[in-house]
Short mmCIF file of C-alpha atoms and ligand atoms in Angstrom, two decimals:
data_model
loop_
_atom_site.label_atom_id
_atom_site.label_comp_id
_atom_site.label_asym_id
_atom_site.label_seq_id
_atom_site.Cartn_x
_atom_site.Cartn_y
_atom_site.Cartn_z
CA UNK A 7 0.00 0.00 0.00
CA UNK A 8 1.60 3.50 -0.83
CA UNK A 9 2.18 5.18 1.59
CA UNK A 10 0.47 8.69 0.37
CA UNK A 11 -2.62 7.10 0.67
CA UNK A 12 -3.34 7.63 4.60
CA UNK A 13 -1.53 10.68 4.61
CA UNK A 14 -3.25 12.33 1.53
CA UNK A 15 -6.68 10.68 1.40
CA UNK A 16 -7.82 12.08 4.42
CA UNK A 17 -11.58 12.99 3.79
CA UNK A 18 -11.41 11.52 0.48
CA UNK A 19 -12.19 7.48 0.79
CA UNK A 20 -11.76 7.89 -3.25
CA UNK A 21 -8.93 9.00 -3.73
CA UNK A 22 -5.77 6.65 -5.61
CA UNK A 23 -8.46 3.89 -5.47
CA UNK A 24 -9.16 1.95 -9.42
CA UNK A 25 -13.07 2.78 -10.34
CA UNK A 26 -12.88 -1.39 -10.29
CA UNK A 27 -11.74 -1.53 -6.70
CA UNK A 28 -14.52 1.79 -5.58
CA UNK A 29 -16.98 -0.12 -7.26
CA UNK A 30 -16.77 -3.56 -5.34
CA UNK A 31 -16.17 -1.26 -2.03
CA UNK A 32 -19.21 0.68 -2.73
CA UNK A 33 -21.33 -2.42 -3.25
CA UNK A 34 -20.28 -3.82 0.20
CA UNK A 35 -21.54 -0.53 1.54
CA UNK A 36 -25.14 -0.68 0.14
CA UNK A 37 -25.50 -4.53 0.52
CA UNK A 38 -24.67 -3.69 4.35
CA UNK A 39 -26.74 -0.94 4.77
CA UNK A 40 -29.93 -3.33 2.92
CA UNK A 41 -29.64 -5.64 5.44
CA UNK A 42 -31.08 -3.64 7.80
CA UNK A 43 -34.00 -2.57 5.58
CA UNK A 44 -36.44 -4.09 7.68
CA UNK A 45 -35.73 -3.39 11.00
CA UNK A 46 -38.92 -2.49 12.84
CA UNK A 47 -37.42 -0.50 14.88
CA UNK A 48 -37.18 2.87 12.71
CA UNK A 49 -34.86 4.62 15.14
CA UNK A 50 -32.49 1.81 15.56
CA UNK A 51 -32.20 1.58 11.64
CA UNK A 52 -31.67 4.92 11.07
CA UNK A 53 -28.57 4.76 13.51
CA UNK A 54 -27.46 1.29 12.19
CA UNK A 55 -27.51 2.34 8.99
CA UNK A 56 -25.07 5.53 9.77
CA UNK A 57 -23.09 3.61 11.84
CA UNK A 58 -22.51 1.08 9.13
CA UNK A 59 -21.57 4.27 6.72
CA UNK A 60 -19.27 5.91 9.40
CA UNK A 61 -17.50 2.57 9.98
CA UNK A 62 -16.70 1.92 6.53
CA UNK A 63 -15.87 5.46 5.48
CA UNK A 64 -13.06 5.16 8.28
CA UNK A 65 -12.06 1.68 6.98
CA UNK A 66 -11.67 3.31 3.55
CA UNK A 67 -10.17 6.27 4.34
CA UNK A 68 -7.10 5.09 6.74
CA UNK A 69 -7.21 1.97 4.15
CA UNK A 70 -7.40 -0.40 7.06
CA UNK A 71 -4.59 -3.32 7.23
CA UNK A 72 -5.64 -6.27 8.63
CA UNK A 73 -3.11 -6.20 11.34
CA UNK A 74 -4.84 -3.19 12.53
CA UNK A 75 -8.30 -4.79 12.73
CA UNK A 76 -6.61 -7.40 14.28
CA UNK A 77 -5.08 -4.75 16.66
CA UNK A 78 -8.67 -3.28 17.21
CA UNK A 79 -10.22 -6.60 17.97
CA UNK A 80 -7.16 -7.57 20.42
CA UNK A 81 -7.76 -4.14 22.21
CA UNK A 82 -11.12 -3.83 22.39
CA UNK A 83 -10.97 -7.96 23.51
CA UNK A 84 -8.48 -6.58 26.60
CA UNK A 85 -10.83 -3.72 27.51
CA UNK A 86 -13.99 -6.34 27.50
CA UNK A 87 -11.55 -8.71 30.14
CA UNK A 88 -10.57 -5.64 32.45
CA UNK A 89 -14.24 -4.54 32.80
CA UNK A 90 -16.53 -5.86 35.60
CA UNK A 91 -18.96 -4.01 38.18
CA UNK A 92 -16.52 -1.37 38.87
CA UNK A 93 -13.99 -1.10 36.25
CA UNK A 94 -15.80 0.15 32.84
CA UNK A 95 -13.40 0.06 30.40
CA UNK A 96 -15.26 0.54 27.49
CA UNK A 97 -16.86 4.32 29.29
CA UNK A 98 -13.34 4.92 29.80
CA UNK A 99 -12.90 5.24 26.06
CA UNK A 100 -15.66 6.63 25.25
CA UNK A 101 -14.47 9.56 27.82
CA UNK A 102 -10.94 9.28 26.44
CA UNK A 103 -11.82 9.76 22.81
CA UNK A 104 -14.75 12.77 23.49
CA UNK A 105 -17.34 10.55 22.70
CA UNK A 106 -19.19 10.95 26.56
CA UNK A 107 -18.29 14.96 26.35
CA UNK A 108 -20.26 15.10 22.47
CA UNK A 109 -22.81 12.83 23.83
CA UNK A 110 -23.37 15.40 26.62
CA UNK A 111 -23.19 18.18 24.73
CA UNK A 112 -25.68 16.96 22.41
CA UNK A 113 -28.30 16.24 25.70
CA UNK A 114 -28.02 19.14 27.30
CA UNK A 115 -28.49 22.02 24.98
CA UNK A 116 -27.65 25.33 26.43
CA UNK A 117 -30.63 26.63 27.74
CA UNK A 118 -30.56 30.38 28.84
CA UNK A 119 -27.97 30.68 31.89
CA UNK A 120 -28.50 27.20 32.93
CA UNK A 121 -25.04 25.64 34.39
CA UNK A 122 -23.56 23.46 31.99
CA UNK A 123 -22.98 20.01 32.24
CA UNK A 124 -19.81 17.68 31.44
CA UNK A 125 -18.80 14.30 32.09
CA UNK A 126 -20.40 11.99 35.18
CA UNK A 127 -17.45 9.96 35.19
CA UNK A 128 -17.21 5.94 37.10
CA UNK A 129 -17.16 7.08 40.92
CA UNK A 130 -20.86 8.22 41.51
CA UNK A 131 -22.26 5.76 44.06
CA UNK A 132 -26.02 5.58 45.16
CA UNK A 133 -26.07 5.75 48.83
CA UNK A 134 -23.38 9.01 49.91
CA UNK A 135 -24.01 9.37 53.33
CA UNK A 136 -26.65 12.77 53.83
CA UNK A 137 -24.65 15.91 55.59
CA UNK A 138 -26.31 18.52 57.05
CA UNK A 139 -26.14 22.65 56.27
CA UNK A 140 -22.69 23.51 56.88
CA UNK A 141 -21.40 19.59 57.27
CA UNK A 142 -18.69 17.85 55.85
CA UNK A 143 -18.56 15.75 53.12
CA UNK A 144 -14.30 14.93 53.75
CA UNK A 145 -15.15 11.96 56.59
CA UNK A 146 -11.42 11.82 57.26
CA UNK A 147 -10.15 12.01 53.73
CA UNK A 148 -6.72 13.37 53.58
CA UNK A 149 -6.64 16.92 51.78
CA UNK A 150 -6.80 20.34 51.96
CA UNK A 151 -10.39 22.03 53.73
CA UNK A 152 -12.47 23.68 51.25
CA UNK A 153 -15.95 25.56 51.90
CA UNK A 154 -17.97 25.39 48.98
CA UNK A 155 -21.55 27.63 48.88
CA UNK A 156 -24.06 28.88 46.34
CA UNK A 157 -27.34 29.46 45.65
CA UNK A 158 -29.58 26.59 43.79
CA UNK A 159 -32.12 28.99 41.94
CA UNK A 160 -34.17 28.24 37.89
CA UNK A 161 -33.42 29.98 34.89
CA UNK A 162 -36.18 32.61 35.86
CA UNK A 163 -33.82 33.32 39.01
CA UNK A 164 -36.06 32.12 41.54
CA UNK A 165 -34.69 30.05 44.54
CA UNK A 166 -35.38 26.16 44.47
CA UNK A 167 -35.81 25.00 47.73
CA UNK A 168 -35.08 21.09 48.59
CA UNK A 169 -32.26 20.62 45.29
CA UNK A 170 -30.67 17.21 46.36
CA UNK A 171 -26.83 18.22 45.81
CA UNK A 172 -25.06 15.57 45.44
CA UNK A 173 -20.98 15.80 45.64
CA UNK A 174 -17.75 13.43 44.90
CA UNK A 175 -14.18 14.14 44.31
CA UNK A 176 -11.10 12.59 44.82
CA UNK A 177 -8.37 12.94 48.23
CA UNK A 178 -5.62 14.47 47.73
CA UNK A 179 -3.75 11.34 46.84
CA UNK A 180 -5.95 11.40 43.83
CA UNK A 181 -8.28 8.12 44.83
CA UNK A 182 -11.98 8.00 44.97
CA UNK A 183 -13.16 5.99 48.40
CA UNK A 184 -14.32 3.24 46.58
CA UNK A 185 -10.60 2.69 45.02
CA UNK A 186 -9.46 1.98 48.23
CA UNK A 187 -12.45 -0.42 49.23
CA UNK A 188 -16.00 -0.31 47.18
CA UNK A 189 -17.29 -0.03 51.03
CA UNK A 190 -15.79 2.60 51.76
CA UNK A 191 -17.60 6.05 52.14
CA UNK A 192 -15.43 9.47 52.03
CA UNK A 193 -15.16 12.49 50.20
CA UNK A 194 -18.39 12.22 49.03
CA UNK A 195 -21.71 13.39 50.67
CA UNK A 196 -25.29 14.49 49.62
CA UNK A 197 -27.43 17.79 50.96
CA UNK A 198 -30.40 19.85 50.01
CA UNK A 199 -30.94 23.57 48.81
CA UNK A 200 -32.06 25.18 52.22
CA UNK A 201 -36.16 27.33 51.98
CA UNK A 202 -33.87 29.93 49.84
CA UNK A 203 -32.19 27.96 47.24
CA UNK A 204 -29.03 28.38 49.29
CA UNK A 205 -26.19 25.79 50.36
CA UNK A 206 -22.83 25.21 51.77
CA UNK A 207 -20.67 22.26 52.99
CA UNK A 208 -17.15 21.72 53.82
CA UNK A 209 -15.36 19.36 51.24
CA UNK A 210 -11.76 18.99 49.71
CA UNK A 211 -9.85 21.38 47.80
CA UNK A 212 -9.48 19.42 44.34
CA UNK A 213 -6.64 18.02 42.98
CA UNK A 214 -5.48 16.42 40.22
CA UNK A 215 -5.35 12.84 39.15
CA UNK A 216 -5.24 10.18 36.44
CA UNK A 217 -8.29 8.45 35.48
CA UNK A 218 -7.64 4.46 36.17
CA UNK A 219 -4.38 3.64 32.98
CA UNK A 220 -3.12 0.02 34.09
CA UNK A 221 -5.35 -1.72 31.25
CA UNK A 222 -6.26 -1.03 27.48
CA UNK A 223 -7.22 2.48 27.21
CA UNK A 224 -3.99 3.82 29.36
CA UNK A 225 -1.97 2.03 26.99
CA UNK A 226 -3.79 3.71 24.09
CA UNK A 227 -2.89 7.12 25.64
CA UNK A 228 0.89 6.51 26.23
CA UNK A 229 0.98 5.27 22.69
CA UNK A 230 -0.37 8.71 21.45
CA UNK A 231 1.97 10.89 24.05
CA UNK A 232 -1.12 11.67 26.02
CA UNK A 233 -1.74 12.21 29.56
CA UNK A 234 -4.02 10.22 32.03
CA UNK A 235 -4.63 13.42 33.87
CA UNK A 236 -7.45 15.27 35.26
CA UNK A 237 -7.77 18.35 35.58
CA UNK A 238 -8.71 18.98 39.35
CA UNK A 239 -12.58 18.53 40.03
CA UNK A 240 -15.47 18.42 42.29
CA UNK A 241 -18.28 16.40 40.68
CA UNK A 242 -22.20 17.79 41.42
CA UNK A 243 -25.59 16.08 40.47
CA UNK A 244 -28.09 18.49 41.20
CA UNK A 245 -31.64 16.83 41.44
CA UNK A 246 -34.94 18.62 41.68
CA UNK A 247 -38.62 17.68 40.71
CA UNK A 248 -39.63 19.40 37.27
CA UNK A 249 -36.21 20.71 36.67
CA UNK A 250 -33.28 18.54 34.14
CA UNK A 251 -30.90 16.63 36.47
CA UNK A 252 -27.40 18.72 36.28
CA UNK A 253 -24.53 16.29 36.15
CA UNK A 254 -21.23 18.55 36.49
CA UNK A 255 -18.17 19.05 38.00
CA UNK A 256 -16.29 22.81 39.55
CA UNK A 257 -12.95 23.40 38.49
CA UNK A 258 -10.18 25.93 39.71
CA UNK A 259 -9.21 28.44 38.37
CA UNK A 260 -5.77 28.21 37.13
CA UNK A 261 -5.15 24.34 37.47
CA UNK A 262 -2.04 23.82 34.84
CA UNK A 263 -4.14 21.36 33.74
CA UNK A 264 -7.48 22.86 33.08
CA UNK A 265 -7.59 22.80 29.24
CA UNK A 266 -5.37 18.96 28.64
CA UNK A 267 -8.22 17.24 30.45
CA UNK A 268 -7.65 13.55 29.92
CA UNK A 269 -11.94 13.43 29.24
CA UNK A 270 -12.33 17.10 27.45
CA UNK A 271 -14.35 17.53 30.61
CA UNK A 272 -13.59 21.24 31.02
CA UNK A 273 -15.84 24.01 29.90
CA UNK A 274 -15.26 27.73 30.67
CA UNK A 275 -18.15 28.32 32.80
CA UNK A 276 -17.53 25.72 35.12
CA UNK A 277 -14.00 27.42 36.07
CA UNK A 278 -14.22 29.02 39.71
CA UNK A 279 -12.31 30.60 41.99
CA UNK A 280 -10.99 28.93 44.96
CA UNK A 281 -9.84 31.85 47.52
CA UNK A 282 -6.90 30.60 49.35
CA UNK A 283 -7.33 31.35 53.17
CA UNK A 284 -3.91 31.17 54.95
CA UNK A 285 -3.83 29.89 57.85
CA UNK A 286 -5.60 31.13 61.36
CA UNK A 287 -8.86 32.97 59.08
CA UNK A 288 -11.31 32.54 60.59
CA UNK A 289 -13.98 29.84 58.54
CA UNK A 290 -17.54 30.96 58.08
CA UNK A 291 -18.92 29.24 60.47
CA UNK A 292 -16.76 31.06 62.89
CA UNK A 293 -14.09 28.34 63.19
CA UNK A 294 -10.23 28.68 63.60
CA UNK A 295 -9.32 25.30 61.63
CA UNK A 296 -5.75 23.45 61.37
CA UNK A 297 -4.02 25.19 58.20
CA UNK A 298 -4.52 26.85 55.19
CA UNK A 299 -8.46 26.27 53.45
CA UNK A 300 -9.73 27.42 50.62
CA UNK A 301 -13.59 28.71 49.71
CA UNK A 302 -15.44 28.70 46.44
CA UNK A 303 -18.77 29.70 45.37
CA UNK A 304 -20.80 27.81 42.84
CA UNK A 305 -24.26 29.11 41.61
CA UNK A 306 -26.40 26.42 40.13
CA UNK A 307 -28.81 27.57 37.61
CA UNK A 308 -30.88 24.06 36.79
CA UNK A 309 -33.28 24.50 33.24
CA UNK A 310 -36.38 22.94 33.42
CA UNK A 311 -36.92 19.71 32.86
CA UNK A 312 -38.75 20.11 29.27
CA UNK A 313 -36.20 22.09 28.12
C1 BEZ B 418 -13.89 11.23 36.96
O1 BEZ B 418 -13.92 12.41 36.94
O2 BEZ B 418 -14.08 10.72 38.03
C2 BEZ B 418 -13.63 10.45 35.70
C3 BEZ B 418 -14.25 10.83 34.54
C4 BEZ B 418 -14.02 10.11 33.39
C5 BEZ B 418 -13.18 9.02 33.40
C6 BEZ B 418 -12.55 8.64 34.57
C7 BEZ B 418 -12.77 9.36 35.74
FE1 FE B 419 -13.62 12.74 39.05
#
């Protein structure tokens, strides 16, 4: 195979091909895309069918060797071994390649000055234990303090009252409590939107950390001189009756990291400042605390739920 071809045939699956040889390629195509002429399911065909035109289009266009499908296959066999109830490889490269972030994007349109949303990630667990106004969410995990408050309010600016707020981020040694034991319950915690939309909690000044890269899909990154990295987050779900559920994530301002993302997770709005607090300041709830902490502020704007 020349050589030219991948380099210069990029968006033209055509191109340095015999009409002979686009001819039997282009029949494969449509007989393909006929076999799914009567699928009942209209929906389903209609994304078959693309998918099937996609696919080949790609196969054409790189001119696929069979040692690569045979790569593909092998890989995509390795990420099917390393997943189980915890480990999903296969989200991992959805996340890795953008796919989750487009998917999102897609789902939740802007609407008006609703927060955005971005990627939910493998580390959400059903039953966070429920803190209080003002609690905190750290239950012993190592890092630095961080008060977090806001307002929960819809697009019309009123306050929602009773928002469940759910939160989960990494320690600072950059493991979620289920890494260490799927038991385990820490830095991570669920609250409500007080009668005036507001909230606060203590939690963990994020850090950064690499998404799990001991099977398939870290290999895939080293391979392409790309980073397993974060960049420093804390995940939200916002819940509330008759408004969309906000997945999201805060991150601060100024992270080296911010716009290398290892998930394309980061979006402009969702950037916020972290105030350092040196030492002996006194916390908001009128606390002298060991150390340095850190406070942010994080307005949630949720869009209806029809929007
Ligand atoms: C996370 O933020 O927890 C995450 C997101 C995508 C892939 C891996 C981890
Ligand atoms: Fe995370």
């Amino acid at each position: 195979m020349p050589s030219f071809v991948n380099d210069a045939a990029r968006g033209n699956i055509y191109r340095d091909v015999t009409p002979a040889q686009r001819t039997i390629e282009d029949q494969l195509v449509e007989k393909v895309v006929q076999s799914f002429d009567h699928t009942p399911d209209p929906r389903l065909k209609e994304v078959m069918v693309s998918l099937v035109r996609h696919l080949h289009s790609f196969i054409r266009e790189v001119r696929l060797t069979e040692a690569e499908w045979g790569a593909a296959i092998e890989f995509l066999t390795r990420a099917g071994h390393i997943t189980d109830d915890v480990r999903q490889e296969f989200v991992l490269l959805s996340d890795t390649l953008g796919a989750s972030m487009q998917t999102i994007n897609i789902n939740n349109a802007a609407y008006q000055d609703a927060t955005e949303a971005t990627v939910f990630g493998p580390f959400f667990v059903e039953d966070s234990p429920r803190v209080e106004r003002g609690g905190d969410i750290a239950f012993g995990a190592p890092g630095e303090a961080c008060w977090v408050e806001g307002n929960v309010t819809g697009t019309d600016g009123n306050p929602l009252a009773g928002a469940r707020i759910e939160v989960w981020e990494a320690d600072e040694d950059g493991l979620y409590d289920v890494q260490y034991d799927a038991g385990k319950r820490s830095a991570r915690g669920h609250l409500h939107s007080d009668t005036d939309g507001s909230y606060c909690f203590w939690a963990l000044t994020p850090t950064p950390y690499p998404i799990p890269d001991d099977g398939p899909v870290g290999q895939l990154l080293t391979a392409v001189g790309r980073s397993p990295l974060r960049a420093s987050h804390l995940h939200f779900m916002v819940t509330r009756e008759g408004r969309r559920t906000l997945v999201t994530h805060i991150f601060p301002a100024g992270d080296p990291i911010l716009w290398d993302d290892s998930v394309f997770g980061v979006k402009q709005s969702l950037i916020k400042r972290f105030e350092q607090q040196p030492a002996g300041t006194p916390t908001p709830d009128g606390r002298i605390i060991d150390g340095a902490w850190t406070r942010v502020r994080f307005d949630i704007v949720l869009a209806p739920s029809d929007a």
